[in-house]
XYZ file of N, CA, C and O in Angstrom:
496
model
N -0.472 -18.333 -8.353
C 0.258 -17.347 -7.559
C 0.077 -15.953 -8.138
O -0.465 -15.634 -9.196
N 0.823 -14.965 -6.933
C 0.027 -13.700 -7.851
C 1.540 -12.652 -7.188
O 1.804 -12.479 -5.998
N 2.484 -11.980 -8.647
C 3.076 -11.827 -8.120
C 3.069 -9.639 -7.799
O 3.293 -8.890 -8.749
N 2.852 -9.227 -6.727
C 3.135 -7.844 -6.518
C 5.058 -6.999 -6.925
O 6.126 -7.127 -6.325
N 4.758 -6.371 -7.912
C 5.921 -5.328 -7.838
C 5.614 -3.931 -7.375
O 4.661 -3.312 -7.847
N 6.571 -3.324 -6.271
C 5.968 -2.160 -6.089
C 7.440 -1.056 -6.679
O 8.658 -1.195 -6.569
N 6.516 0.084 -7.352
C 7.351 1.388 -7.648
C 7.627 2.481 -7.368
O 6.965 2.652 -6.345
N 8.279 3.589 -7.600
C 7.759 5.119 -7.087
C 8.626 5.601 -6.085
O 8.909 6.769 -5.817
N 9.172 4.109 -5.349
C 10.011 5.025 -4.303
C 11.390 5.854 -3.850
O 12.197 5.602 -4.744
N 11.708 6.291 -3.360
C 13.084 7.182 -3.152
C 13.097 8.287 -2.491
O 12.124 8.418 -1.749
N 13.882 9.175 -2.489
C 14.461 10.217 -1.691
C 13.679 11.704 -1.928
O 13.727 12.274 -3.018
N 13.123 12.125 -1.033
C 12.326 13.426 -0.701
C 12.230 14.113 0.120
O 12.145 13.674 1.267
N 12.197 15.782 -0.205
C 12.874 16.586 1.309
C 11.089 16.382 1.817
O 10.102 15.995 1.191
N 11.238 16.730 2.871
C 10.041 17.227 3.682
C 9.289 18.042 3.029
O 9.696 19.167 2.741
N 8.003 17.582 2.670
C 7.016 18.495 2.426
C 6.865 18.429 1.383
O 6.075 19.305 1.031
N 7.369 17.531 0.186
C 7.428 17.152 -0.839
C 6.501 15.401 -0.743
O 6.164 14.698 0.210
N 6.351 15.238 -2.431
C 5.491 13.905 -3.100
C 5.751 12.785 -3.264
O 6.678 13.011 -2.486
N 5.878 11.655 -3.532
C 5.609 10.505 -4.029
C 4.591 10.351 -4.847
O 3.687 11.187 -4.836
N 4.555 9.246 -5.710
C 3.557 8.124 -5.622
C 3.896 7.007 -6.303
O 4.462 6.833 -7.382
N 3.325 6.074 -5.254
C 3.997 4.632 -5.567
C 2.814 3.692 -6.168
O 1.619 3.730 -5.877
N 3.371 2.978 -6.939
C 2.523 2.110 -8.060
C 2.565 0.644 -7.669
O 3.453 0.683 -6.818
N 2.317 -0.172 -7.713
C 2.089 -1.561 -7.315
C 1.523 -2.146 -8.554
O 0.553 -1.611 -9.092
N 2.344 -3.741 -9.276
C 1.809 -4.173 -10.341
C 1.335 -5.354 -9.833
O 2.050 -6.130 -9.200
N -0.071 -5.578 -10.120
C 0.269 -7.226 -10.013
C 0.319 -8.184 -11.467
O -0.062 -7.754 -12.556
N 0.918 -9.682 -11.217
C 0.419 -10.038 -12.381
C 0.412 -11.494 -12.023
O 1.031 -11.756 -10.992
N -0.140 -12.477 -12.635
C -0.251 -14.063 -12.391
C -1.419 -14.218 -12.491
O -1.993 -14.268 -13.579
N -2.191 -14.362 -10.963
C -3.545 -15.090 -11.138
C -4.200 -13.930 -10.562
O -4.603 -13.910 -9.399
N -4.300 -13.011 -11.337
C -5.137 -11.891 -10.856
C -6.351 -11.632 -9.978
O -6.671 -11.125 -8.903
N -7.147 -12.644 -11.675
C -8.259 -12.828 -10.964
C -8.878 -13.065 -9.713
O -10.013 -12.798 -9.320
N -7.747 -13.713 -9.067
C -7.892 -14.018 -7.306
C -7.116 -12.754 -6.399
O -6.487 -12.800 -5.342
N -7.426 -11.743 -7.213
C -7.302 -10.336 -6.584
C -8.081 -9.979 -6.266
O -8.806 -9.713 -7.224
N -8.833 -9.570 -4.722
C -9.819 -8.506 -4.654
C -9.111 -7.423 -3.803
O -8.374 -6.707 -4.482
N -9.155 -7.120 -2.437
C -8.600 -6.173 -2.093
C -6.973 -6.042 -2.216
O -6.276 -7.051 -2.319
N -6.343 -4.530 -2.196
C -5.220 -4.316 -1.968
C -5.157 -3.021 -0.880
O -5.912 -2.173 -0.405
N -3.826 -3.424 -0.813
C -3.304 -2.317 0.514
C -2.098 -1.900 0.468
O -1.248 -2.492 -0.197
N -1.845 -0.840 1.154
C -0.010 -0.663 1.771
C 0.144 -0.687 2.923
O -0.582 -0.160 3.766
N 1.077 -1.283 3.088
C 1.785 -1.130 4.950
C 3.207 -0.496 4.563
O 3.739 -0.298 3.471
N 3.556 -0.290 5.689
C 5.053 0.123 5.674
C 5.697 -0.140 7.145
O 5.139 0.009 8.232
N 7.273 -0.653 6.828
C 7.756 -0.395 8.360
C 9.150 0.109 8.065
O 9.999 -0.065 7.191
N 9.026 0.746 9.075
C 10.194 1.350 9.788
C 11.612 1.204 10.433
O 11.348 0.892 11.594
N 12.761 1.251 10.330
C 13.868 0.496 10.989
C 13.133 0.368 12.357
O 12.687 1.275 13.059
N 13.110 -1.278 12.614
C 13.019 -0.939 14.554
C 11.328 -1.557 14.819
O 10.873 -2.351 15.643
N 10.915 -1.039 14.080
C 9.540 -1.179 14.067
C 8.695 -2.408 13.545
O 9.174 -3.188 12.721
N 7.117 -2.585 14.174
C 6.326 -3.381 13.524
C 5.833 -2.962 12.310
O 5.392 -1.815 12.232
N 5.827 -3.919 11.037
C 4.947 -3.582 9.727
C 3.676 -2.477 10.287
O 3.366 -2.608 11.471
N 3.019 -1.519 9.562
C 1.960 -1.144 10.277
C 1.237 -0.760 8.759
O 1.936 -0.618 7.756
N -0.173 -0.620 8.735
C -0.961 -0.662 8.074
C -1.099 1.259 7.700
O -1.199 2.200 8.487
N -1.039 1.228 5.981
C -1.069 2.429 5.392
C -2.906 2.758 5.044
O -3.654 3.381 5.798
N -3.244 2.209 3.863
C -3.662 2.431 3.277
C -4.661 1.095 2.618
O -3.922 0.148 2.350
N -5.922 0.842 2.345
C -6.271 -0.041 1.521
C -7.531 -0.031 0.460
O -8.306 0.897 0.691
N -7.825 -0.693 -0.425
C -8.941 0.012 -1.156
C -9.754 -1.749 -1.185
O -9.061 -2.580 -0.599
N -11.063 -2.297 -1.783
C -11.722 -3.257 -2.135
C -11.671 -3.300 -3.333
O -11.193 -2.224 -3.693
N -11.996 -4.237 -4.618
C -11.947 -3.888 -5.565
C -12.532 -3.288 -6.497
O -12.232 -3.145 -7.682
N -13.533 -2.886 -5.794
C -14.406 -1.750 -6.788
C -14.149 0.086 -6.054
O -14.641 1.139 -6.457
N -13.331 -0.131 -5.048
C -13.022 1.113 -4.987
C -14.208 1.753 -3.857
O -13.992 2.856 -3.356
N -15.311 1.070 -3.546
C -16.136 1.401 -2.774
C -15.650 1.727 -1.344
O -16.276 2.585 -0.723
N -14.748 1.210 -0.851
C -14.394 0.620 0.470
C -12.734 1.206 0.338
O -11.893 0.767 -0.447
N -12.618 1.882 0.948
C -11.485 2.576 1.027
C -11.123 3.079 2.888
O -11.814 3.783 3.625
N -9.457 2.208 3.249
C -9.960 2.568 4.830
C -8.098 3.268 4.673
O -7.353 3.158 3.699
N -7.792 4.018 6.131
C -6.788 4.699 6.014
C -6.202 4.730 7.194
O -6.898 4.955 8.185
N -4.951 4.533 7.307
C -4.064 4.723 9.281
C -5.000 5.956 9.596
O -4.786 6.923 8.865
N -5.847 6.088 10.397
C -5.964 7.951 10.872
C -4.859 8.760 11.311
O -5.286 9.888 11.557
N -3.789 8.682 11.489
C -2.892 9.436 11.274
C -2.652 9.929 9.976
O -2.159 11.055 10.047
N -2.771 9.621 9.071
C -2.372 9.445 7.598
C -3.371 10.358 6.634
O -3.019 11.035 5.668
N -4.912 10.166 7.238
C -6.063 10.615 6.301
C -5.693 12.167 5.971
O -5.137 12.726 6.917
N -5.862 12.854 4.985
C -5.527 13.780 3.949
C -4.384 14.026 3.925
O -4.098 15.223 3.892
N -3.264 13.024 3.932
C -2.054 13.183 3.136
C -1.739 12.149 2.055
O -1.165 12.369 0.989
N -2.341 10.662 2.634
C -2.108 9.701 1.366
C -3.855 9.363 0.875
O -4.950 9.387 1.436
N -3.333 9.058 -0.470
C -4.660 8.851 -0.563
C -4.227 7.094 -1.653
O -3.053 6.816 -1.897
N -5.285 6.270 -2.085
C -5.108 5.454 -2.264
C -6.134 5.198 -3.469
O -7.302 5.581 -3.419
N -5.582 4.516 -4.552
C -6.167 4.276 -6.007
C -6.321 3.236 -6.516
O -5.528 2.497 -5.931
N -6.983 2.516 -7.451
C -6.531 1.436 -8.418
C -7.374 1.435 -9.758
O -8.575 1.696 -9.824
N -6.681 1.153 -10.644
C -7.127 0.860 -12.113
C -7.138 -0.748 -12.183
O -6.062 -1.261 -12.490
N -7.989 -1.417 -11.988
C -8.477 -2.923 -12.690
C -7.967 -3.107 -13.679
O -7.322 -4.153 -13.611
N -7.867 -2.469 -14.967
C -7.603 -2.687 -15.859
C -6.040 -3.049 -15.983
O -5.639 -4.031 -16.608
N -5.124 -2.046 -15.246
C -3.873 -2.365 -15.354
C -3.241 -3.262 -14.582
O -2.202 -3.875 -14.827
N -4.109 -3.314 -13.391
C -3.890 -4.475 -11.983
C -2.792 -4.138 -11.093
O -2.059 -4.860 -10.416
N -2.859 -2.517 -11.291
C -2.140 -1.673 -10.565
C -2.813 -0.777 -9.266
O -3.824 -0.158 -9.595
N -2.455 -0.646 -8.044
C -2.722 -0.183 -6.813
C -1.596 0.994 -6.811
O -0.396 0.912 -7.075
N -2.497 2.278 -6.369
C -1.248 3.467 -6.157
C -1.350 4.268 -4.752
O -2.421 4.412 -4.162
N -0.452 4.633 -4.413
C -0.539 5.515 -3.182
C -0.567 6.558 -3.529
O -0.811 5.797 -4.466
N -0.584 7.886 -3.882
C -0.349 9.296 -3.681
C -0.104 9.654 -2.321
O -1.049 9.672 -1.532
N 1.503 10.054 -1.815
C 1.435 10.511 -0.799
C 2.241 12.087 -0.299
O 3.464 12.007 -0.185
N 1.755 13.128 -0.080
C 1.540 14.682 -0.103
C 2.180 14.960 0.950
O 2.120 14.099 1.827
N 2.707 15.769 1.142
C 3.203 16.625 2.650
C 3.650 15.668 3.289
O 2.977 15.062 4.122
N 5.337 15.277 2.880
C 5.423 13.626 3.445
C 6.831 14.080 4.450
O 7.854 14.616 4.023
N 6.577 13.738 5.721
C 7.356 14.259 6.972
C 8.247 13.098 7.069
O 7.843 12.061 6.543
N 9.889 13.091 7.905
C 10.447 12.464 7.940
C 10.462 11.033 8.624
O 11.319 10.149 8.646
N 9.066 11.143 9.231
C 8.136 10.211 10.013
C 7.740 9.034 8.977
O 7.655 7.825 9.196
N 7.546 9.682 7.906
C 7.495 8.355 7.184
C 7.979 7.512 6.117
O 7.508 6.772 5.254
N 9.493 8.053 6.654
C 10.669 7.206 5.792
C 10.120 5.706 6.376
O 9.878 5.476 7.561
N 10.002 4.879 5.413
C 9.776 3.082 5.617
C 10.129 2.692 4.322
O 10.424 3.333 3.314
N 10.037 1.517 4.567
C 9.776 0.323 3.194
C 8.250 0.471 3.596
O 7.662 0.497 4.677
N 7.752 0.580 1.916
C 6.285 0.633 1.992
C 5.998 -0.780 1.019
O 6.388 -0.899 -0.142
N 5.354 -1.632 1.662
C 4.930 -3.058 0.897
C 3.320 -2.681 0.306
O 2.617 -1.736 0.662
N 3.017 -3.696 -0.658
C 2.039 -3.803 -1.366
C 1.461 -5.283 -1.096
O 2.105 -6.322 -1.238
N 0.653 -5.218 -0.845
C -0.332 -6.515 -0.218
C -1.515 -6.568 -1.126
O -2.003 -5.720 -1.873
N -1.827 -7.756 -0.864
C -3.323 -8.209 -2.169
C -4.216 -9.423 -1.974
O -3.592 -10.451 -2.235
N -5.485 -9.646 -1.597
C -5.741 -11.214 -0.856
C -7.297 -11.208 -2.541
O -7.708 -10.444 -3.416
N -7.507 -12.399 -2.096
C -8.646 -12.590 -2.440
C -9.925 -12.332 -1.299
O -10.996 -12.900 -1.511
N -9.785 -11.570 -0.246
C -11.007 -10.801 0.563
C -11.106 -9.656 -0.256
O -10.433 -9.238 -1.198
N -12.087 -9.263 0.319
C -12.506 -8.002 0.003
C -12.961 -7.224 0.983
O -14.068 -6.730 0.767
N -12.427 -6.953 2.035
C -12.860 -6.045 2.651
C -12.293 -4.669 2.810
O -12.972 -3.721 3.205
N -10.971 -4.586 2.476
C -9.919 -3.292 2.471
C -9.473 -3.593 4.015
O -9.532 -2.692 4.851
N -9.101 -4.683 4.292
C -8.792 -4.594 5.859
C -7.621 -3.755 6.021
O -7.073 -3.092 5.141
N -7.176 -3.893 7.702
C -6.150 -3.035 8.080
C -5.165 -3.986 8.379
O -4.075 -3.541 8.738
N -5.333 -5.354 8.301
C -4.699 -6.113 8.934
C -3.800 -7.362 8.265
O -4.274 -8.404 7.812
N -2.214 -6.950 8.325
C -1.479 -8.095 8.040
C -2.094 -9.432 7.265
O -2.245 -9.725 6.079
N -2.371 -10.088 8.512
C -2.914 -11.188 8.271
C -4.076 -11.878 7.014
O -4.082 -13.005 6.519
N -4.816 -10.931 6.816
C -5.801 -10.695 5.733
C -5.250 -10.389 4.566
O -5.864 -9.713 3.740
N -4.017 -10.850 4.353
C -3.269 -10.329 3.000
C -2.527 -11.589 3.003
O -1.883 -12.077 3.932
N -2.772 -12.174 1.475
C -1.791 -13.381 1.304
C -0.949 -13.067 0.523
O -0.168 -14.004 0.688
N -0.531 -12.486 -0.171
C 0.093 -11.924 -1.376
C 0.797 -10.449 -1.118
O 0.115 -9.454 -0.872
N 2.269 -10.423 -1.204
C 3.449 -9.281 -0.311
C 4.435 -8.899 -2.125
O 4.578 -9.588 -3.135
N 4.825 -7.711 -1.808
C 5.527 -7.633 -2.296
C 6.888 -7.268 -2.107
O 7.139 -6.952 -0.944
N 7.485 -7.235 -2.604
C 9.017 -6.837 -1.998
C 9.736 -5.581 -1.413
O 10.878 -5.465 -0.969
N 8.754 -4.703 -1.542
C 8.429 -3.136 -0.889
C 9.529 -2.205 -1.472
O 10.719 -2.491 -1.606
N 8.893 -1.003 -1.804
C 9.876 0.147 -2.056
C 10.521 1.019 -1.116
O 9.725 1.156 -0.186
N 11.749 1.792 -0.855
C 11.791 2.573 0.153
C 11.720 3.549 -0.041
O 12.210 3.882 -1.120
N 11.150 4.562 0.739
C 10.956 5.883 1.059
C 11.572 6.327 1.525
O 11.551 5.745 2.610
N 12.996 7.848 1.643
C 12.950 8.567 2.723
C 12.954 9.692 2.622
O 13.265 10.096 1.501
N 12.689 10.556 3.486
C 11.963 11.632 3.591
C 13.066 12.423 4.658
O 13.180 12.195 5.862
N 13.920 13.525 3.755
C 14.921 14.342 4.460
C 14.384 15.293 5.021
O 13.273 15.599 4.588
N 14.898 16.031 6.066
C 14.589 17.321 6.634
C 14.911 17.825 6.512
O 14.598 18.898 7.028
């Protein structure tokens, strides 16, 4: 099993930073890609952010592209978001996802491994 903790999150006016950290630890090795989703009161989970594990393959919500950007260090078996100019649009619980694919998908399903998600919100 492989277990995700995610960090970083809390309370921010508009137009202000984050960045959220994601640990994994267990059976790592059966880590290749990671991602973030986030949802919203009301809303479906929806897909943030994801990287492959060499970092080659990096895909992004297009709504989203040059405000979050998305990281990982192998070594620590940590996944990060950096997210910039953050509007009240994207107060969520932001989850941390992790499969043994590798493709950086966008999609739920392609993620076996969840974590318990941090929340974000973002005042005006």
């Amino acid at each position: 099993q492989v277990q995700l903790v995610e960090s970083g999150g809390g309370l921010v006016q508009a137009g202000g930073s984050l960045r959220l950290a994601c640990a994994a630890s267990g059976r790592t090795f059966s880590v290749n890609h990671m991602g973030w989703f986030r949802q919203a009161p009301g809303k479906e989970r929806e897909f943030v952010a994801a990287i492959s594990w060499s970092g080659g393959t990096i895909n992004y919500a297009d709504s989203l592209k040059g405000r979050f950007t998305i990281s990982r260090d192998n070594a620590k078996n940590t996944v990060y978001l950096q997210m910039n100019s953050l509007k009240p649009e994207d107060t969520a619980v932001y989850y941390c996802a992790a499969d043994s694919r590798d493709s950086a998908s966008y999609h739920t399903y392609e993620y076996h491994y969840w974590g318990q998600g941090t929340q974000v919100t973002v005042s005006s």
